[in-house]
Amino acid sequence: MPNRIKYVYIFLFLSILVTSCEDNSSSDSGALFINEFLASNDACYPDEAGEYDDWVELYNSSSDPIDVGGMYIADNLEDELYLIPNTDNSLTTVPGNGYLILWFDKDEEQGPHHIGEKLSGDGEGIYLLSDSTTIVDSLSFDVQETDVSMGRSPDGSNNWVNFTTPTPGASNK
């Protein structure tokens, strides 16, 4: 009987160890969402240079930070995928339960948050990929109104709504 109890304890210990390793992963891309975007930004929300460019907000629904450096984002899977630089993960990390804005402005020289593509206000798709073939999140949209964003309400849900007052970097309420 004591040997059986010893094996049960060993099994329980190993089960707890494996479970805790899986639960503490900070690279769980399943917690990342394309949460809000504005494909026709004329005077709504400027980037750090004061320019009104199209943007995409990523939302991390986990409590652990997720670095998107090394992931891809694209507006069309048939065209070139944009590799999000992973040179400085402090700039490409989406904080736990937080947001990161990526600017679709064809101006990559402004930093790792600037994508070498523009979004089409006439409608298209947005794709976030963990590698060149694995889609983490995506959406398709039709013609967009100027300075009106589309976002998930609440954050990370499947319910998309228009925001006449966009909320980049903040909760979609």
PDB file of C-alpha atoms in Angstrom:
ATOM      1  CA  MET A   1       0.000   0.000   0.000  1.00  0.00           C
ATOM      2  CA  PRO A   2       2.733   2.572   0.798  1.00  0.00           C
ATOM      3  CA  ASN A   3       4.261   2.096  -2.691  1.00  0.00           C
ATOM      4  CA  ARG A   4       0.911   2.875  -4.304  1.00  0.00           C
ATOM      5  CA  ILE A   5       0.573   6.063  -2.289  1.00  0.00           C
ATOM      6  CA  LYS A   6       4.122   7.062  -3.247  1.00  0.00           C
ATOM      7  CA  TYR A   7       3.289   6.615  -6.958  1.00  0.00           C
ATOM      8  CA  VAL A   8       0.094   8.625  -6.566  1.00  0.00           C
ATOM      9  CA  TYR A   9       2.074  11.497  -4.998  1.00  0.00           C
ATOM     10  CA  ILE A  10       4.671  11.361  -7.778  1.00  0.00           C
ATOM     11  CA  PHE A  11       1.913  11.381 -10.418  1.00  0.00           C
ATOM     12  CA  LEU A  12       0.158  14.331  -8.750  1.00  0.00           C
ATOM     13  CA  PHE A  13       3.432  16.254  -8.442  1.00  0.00           C
ATOM     14  CA  LEU A  14       4.263  15.737 -12.129  1.00  0.00           C
ATOM     15  CA  SER A  15       0.712  16.675 -13.164  1.00  0.00           C
ATOM     16  CA  ILE A  16       0.882  19.918 -11.184  1.00  0.00           C
ATOM     17  CA  LEU A  17       4.337  20.710 -12.611  1.00  0.00           C
ATOM     18  CA  VAL A  18       3.208  20.190 -16.217  1.00  0.00           C
ATOM     19  CA  THR A  19      -0.011  22.185 -15.688  1.00  0.00           C
ATOM     20  CA  SER A  20       1.798  25.115 -14.075  1.00  0.00           C
ATOM     21  CA  CYS A  21       4.315  25.258 -16.938  1.00  0.00           C
ATOM     22  CA  GLU A  22       1.509  25.377 -19.505  1.00  0.00           C
ATOM     23  CA  ASP A  23      -0.526  27.998 -17.636  1.00  0.00           C
ATOM     24  CA  ASN A  24       2.374  30.426 -17.173  1.00  0.00           C
ATOM     25  CA  SER A  25       3.285  30.746 -20.838  1.00  0.00           C
ATOM     26  CA  SER A  26       3.763  34.392 -21.815  1.00  0.00           C
ATOM     27  CA  SER A  27       3.717  33.675 -25.551  1.00  0.00           C
ATOM     28  CA  ASP A  28       0.129  32.440 -25.790  1.00  0.00           C
ATOM     29  CA  SER A  29      -0.869  34.104 -29.061  1.00  0.00           C
ATOM     30  CA  GLY A  30      -4.422  32.757 -28.565  1.00  0.00           C
ATOM     31  CA  ALA A  31      -4.919  35.648 -26.145  1.00  0.00           C
ATOM     32  CA  LEU A  32      -4.143  38.233 -28.867  1.00  0.00           C
ATOM     33  CA  PHE A  33      -6.928  39.934 -30.790  1.00  0.00           C
ATOM     34  CA  ILE A  34      -7.235  42.541 -33.495  1.00  0.00           C
ATOM     35  CA  ASN A  35      -9.482  44.624 -31.272  1.00  0.00           C
ATOM     36  CA  GLU A  36     -10.151  47.880 -33.113  1.00  0.00           C
ATOM     37  CA  PHE A  37      -9.041  49.570 -36.337  1.00  0.00           C
ATOM     38  CA  LEU A  38      -9.516  52.766 -38.283  1.00  0.00           C
ATOM     39  CA  ALA A  39      -9.057  52.445 -42.053  1.00  0.00           C
ATOM     40  CA  SER A  40      -9.893  56.030 -42.978  1.00  0.00           C
ATOM     41  CA  ASN A  41      -8.214  58.298 -40.417  1.00  0.00           C
ATOM     42  CA  ASP A  42      -8.372  61.928 -41.476  1.00  0.00           C
ATOM     43  CA  ALA A  43      -8.449  63.904 -38.216  1.00  0.00           C
ATOM     44  CA  CYS A  44      -9.250  61.487 -35.408  1.00  0.00           C
ATOM     45  CA  TYR A  45      -6.153  60.107 -33.681  1.00  0.00           C
ATOM     46  CA  PRO A  46      -2.589  61.162 -34.596  1.00  0.00           C
ATOM     47  CA  ASP A  47       0.553  59.058 -34.297  1.00  0.00           C
ATOM     48  CA  GLU A  48       3.580  60.258 -32.340  1.00  0.00           C
ATOM     49  CA  ALA A  49       4.661  62.414 -35.329  1.00  0.00           C
ATOM     50  CA  GLY A  50       1.261  64.149 -35.403  1.00  0.00           C
ATOM     51  CA  GLU A  51       0.184  62.401 -38.626  1.00  0.00           C
ATOM     52  CA  TYR A  52      -3.302  60.950 -39.069  1.00  0.00           C
ATOM     53  CA  ASP A  53      -2.621  57.480 -40.378  1.00  0.00           C
ATOM     54  CA  ASP A  54      -4.688  54.300 -40.370  1.00  0.00           C
ATOM     55  CA  TRP A  55      -4.161  52.106 -37.315  1.00  0.00           C
ATOM     56  CA  VAL A  56      -4.880  48.691 -35.839  1.00  0.00           C
ATOM     57  CA  GLU A  57      -5.165  48.071 -32.103  1.00  0.00           C
ATOM     58  CA  LEU A  58      -4.032  44.714 -30.723  1.00  0.00           C
ATOM     59  CA  TYR A  59      -5.494  43.543 -27.411  1.00  0.00           C
ATOM     60  CA  ASN A  60      -3.949  40.978 -25.046  1.00  0.00           C
ATOM     61  CA  SER A  61      -6.672  39.269 -23.006  1.00  0.00           C
ATOM     62  CA  SER A  62      -4.201  37.414 -20.774  1.00  0.00           C
ATOM     63  CA  SER A  63      -2.570  38.838 -17.670  1.00  0.00           C
ATOM     64  CA  ASP A  64       0.907  38.026 -19.032  1.00  0.00           C
ATOM     65  CA  PRO A  65       2.654  40.303 -21.547  1.00  0.00           C
ATOM     66  CA  ILE A  66       2.950  38.991 -25.117  1.00  0.00           C
ATOM     67  CA  ASP A  67       5.731  40.124 -27.457  1.00  0.00           C
ATOM     68  CA  VAL A  68       4.496  40.398 -31.059  1.00  0.00           C
ATOM     69  CA  GLY A  69       8.023  40.923 -32.382  1.00  0.00           C
ATOM     70  CA  GLY A  70       8.634  38.209 -34.971  1.00  0.00           C
ATOM     71  CA  MET A  71       4.922  37.874 -35.766  1.00  0.00           C
ATOM     72  CA  TYR A  72       3.378  39.014 -39.048  1.00  0.00           C
ATOM     73  CA  ILE A  73       0.537  41.380 -39.902  1.00  0.00           C
ATOM     74  CA  ALA A  74      -0.991  41.907 -43.324  1.00  0.00           C
ATOM     75  CA  ASP A  75      -3.944  43.433 -45.105  1.00  0.00           C
ATOM     76  CA  ASN A  76      -3.972  40.726 -47.773  1.00  0.00           C
ATOM     77  CA  LEU A  77      -2.594  37.188 -47.568  1.00  0.00           C
ATOM     78  CA  GLU A  78      -1.752  37.158 -51.287  1.00  0.00           C
ATOM     79  CA  ASP A  79       0.626  40.125 -50.901  1.00  0.00           C
ATOM     80  CA  GLU A  80       3.755  40.461 -48.822  1.00  0.00           C
ATOM     81  CA  LEU A  81       3.378  39.830 -45.090  1.00  0.00           C
ATOM     82  CA  TYR A  82       4.854  42.505 -42.815  1.00  0.00           C
ATOM     83  CA  LEU A  83       7.230  41.119 -40.189  1.00  0.00           C
ATOM     84  CA  ILE A  84       6.869  43.005 -36.904  1.00  0.00           C
ATOM     85  CA  PRO A  85      10.470  43.686 -35.844  1.00  0.00           C
ATOM     86  CA  ASN A  86      11.725  41.860 -32.770  1.00  0.00           C
ATOM     87  CA  THR A  87      14.790  44.001 -32.144  1.00  0.00           C
ATOM     88  CA  ASP A  88      13.493  45.628 -28.932  1.00  0.00           C
ATOM     89  CA  ASN A  89      10.709  43.655 -27.268  1.00  0.00           C
ATOM     90  CA  SER A  90       9.887  46.541 -24.924  1.00  0.00           C
ATOM     91  CA  LEU A  91       8.478  48.314 -27.990  1.00  0.00           C
ATOM     92  CA  THR A  92       6.617  45.310 -29.405  1.00  0.00           C
ATOM     93  CA  THR A  93       5.176  43.827 -26.224  1.00  0.00           C
ATOM     94  CA  VAL A  94       1.438  44.011 -25.611  1.00  0.00           C
ATOM     95  CA  PRO A  95       1.061  44.309 -21.828  1.00  0.00           C
ATOM     96  CA  GLY A  96      -1.191  41.914 -19.938  1.00  0.00           C
ATOM     97  CA  ASN A  97      -4.818  43.019 -20.387  1.00  0.00           C
ATOM     98  CA  GLY A  98      -3.410  45.871 -22.489  1.00  0.00           C
ATOM     99  CA  TYR A  99      -3.186  47.317 -25.981  1.00  0.00           C
ATOM    100  CA  LEU A 100      -0.647  48.096 -28.696  1.00  0.00           C
ATOM    101  CA  ILE A 101      -1.327  50.401 -31.662  1.00  0.00           C
ATOM    102  CA  LEU A 102       0.214  49.583 -35.057  1.00  0.00           C
ATOM    103  CA  TRP A 103       0.194  52.358 -37.680  1.00  0.00           C
ATOM    104  CA  PHE A 104      -0.525  51.362 -41.283  1.00  0.00           C
ATOM    105  CA  ASP A 105       1.278  54.305 -42.872  1.00  0.00           C
ATOM    106  CA  LYS A 106       3.929  52.888 -45.252  1.00  0.00           C
ATOM    107  CA  ASP A 107       6.552  54.601 -43.083  1.00  0.00           C
ATOM    108  CA  GLU A 108       8.556  51.831 -41.401  1.00  0.00           C
ATOM    109  CA  GLU A 109      11.406  54.256 -40.692  1.00  0.00           C
ATOM    110  CA  GLN A 110       9.307  55.772 -37.872  1.00  0.00           C
ATOM    111  CA  GLY A 111       9.756  52.621 -35.774  1.00  0.00           C
ATOM    112  CA  PRO A 112       8.476  49.095 -35.080  1.00  0.00           C
ATOM    113  CA  HIS A 113       4.854  50.258 -34.664  1.00  0.00           C
ATOM    114  CA  HIS A 114       4.727  51.495 -38.277  1.00  0.00           C
ATOM    115  CA  ILE A 115       3.665  49.008 -40.963  1.00  0.00           C
ATOM    116  CA  GLY A 116       4.777  49.155 -44.594  1.00  0.00           C
ATOM    117  CA  GLU A 117       1.169  49.062 -45.852  1.00  0.00           C
ATOM    118  CA  LYS A 118      -1.919  51.278 -45.852  1.00  0.00           C
ATOM    119  CA  LEU A 119      -5.408  50.003 -45.024  1.00  0.00           C
ATOM    120  CA  SER A 120      -8.064  50.451 -47.666  1.00  0.00           C
ATOM    121  CA  GLY A 121     -11.128  52.418 -46.603  1.00  0.00           C
ATOM    122  CA  ASP A 122     -12.921  50.576 -49.437  1.00  0.00           C
ATOM    123  CA  GLY A 123     -12.699  47.332 -47.467  1.00  0.00           C
ATOM    124  CA  GLU A 124     -10.297  44.417 -47.198  1.00  0.00           C
ATOM    125  CA  GLY A 125      -8.933  42.148 -44.474  1.00  0.00           C
ATOM    126  CA  ILE A 126      -6.508  42.373 -41.583  1.00  0.00           C
ATOM    127  CA  TYR A 127      -4.523  39.300 -40.557  1.00  0.00           C
ATOM    128  CA  LEU A 128      -2.291  38.697 -37.523  1.00  0.00           C
ATOM    129  CA  LEU A 129      -0.058  35.641 -37.902  1.00  0.00           C
ATOM    130  CA  SER A 130       2.260  33.941 -35.412  1.00  0.00           C
ATOM    131  CA  ASP A 131       4.439  32.763 -38.316  1.00  0.00           C
ATOM    132  CA  SER A 132       4.116  33.048 -42.078  1.00  0.00           C
ATOM    133  CA  THR A 133       1.251  30.514 -42.229  1.00  0.00           C
ATOM    134  CA  THR A 134      -0.555  30.428 -38.853  1.00  0.00           C
ATOM    135  CA  ILE A 135      -3.356  32.989 -38.438  1.00  0.00           C
ATOM    136  CA  VAL A 136      -3.824  34.161 -34.837  1.00  0.00           C
ATOM    137  CA  ASP A 137      -6.722  36.518 -35.628  1.00  0.00           C
ATOM    138  CA  SER A 138      -8.298  38.054 -38.717  1.00  0.00           C
ATOM    139  CA  LEU A 139     -11.244  40.045 -39.937  1.00  0.00           C
ATOM    140  CA  SER A 140     -12.738  41.324 -43.173  1.00  0.00           C
ATOM    141  CA  PHE A 141     -14.467  44.663 -43.491  1.00  0.00           C
ATOM    142  CA  ASP A 142     -16.471  46.656 -46.027  1.00  0.00           C
ATOM    143  CA  VAL A 143     -16.286  50.350 -46.906  1.00  0.00           C
ATOM    144  CA  GLN A 144     -15.374  52.474 -43.866  1.00  0.00           C
ATOM    145  CA  GLU A 145     -16.510  55.957 -42.881  1.00  0.00           C
ATOM    146  CA  THR A 146     -13.829  58.582 -42.327  1.00  0.00           C
ATOM    147  CA  ASP A 147     -12.804  58.885 -38.656  1.00  0.00           C
ATOM    148  CA  VAL A 148     -15.141  56.070 -37.561  1.00  0.00           C
ATOM    149  CA  SER A 149     -13.422  52.967 -36.195  1.00  0.00           C
ATOM    150  CA  MET A 150     -14.657  49.406 -35.884  1.00  0.00           C
ATOM    151  CA  GLY A 151     -13.982  47.524 -32.682  1.00  0.00           C
ATOM    152  CA  ARG A 152     -14.935  44.505 -30.656  1.00  0.00           C
ATOM    153  CA  SER A 153     -17.362  45.235 -27.866  1.00  0.00           C
ATOM    154  CA  PRO A 154     -16.441  44.194 -25.280  1.00  0.00           C
ATOM    155  CA  ASP A 155     -12.691  43.778 -25.862  1.00  0.00           C
ATOM    156  CA  GLY A 156     -11.777  40.487 -27.521  1.00  0.00           C
ATOM    157  CA  SER A 157     -15.391  39.457 -28.220  1.00  0.00           C
ATOM    158  CA  ASN A 158     -16.872  38.454 -31.582  1.00  0.00           C
ATOM    159  CA  ASN A 159     -19.254  41.442 -31.580  1.00  0.00           C
ATOM    160  CA  TRP A 160     -18.018  44.194 -33.951  1.00  0.00           C
ATOM    161  CA  VAL A 161     -19.469  47.721 -33.697  1.00  0.00           C
ATOM    162  CA  ASN A 162     -18.718  51.167 -35.145  1.00  0.00           C
ATOM    163  CA  PHE A 163     -17.216  53.808 -32.859  1.00  0.00           C
ATOM    164  CA  THR A 164     -17.888  57.413 -33.850  1.00  0.00           C
ATOM    165  CA  THR A 165     -15.464  58.227 -31.033  1.00  0.00           C
ATOM    166  CA  PRO A 166     -12.626  55.705 -31.523  1.00  0.00           C
ATOM    167  CA  THR A 167     -10.926  54.264 -28.436  1.00  0.00           C
ATOM    168  CA  PRO A 168      -7.371  53.323 -29.505  1.00  0.00           C
ATOM    169  CA  GLY A 169      -5.339  52.093 -26.545  1.00  0.00           C
ATOM    170  CA  ALA A 170      -8.387  51.981 -24.259  1.00  0.00           C
ATOM    171  CA  SER A 171     -11.227  49.589 -23.501  1.00  0.00           C
ATOM    172  CA  ASN A 172     -14.092  49.335 -25.997  1.00  0.00           C
ATOM    173  CA  LYS A 173     -17.135  50.086 -23.851  1.00  0.00           C
TER     174      LYS A 173
END
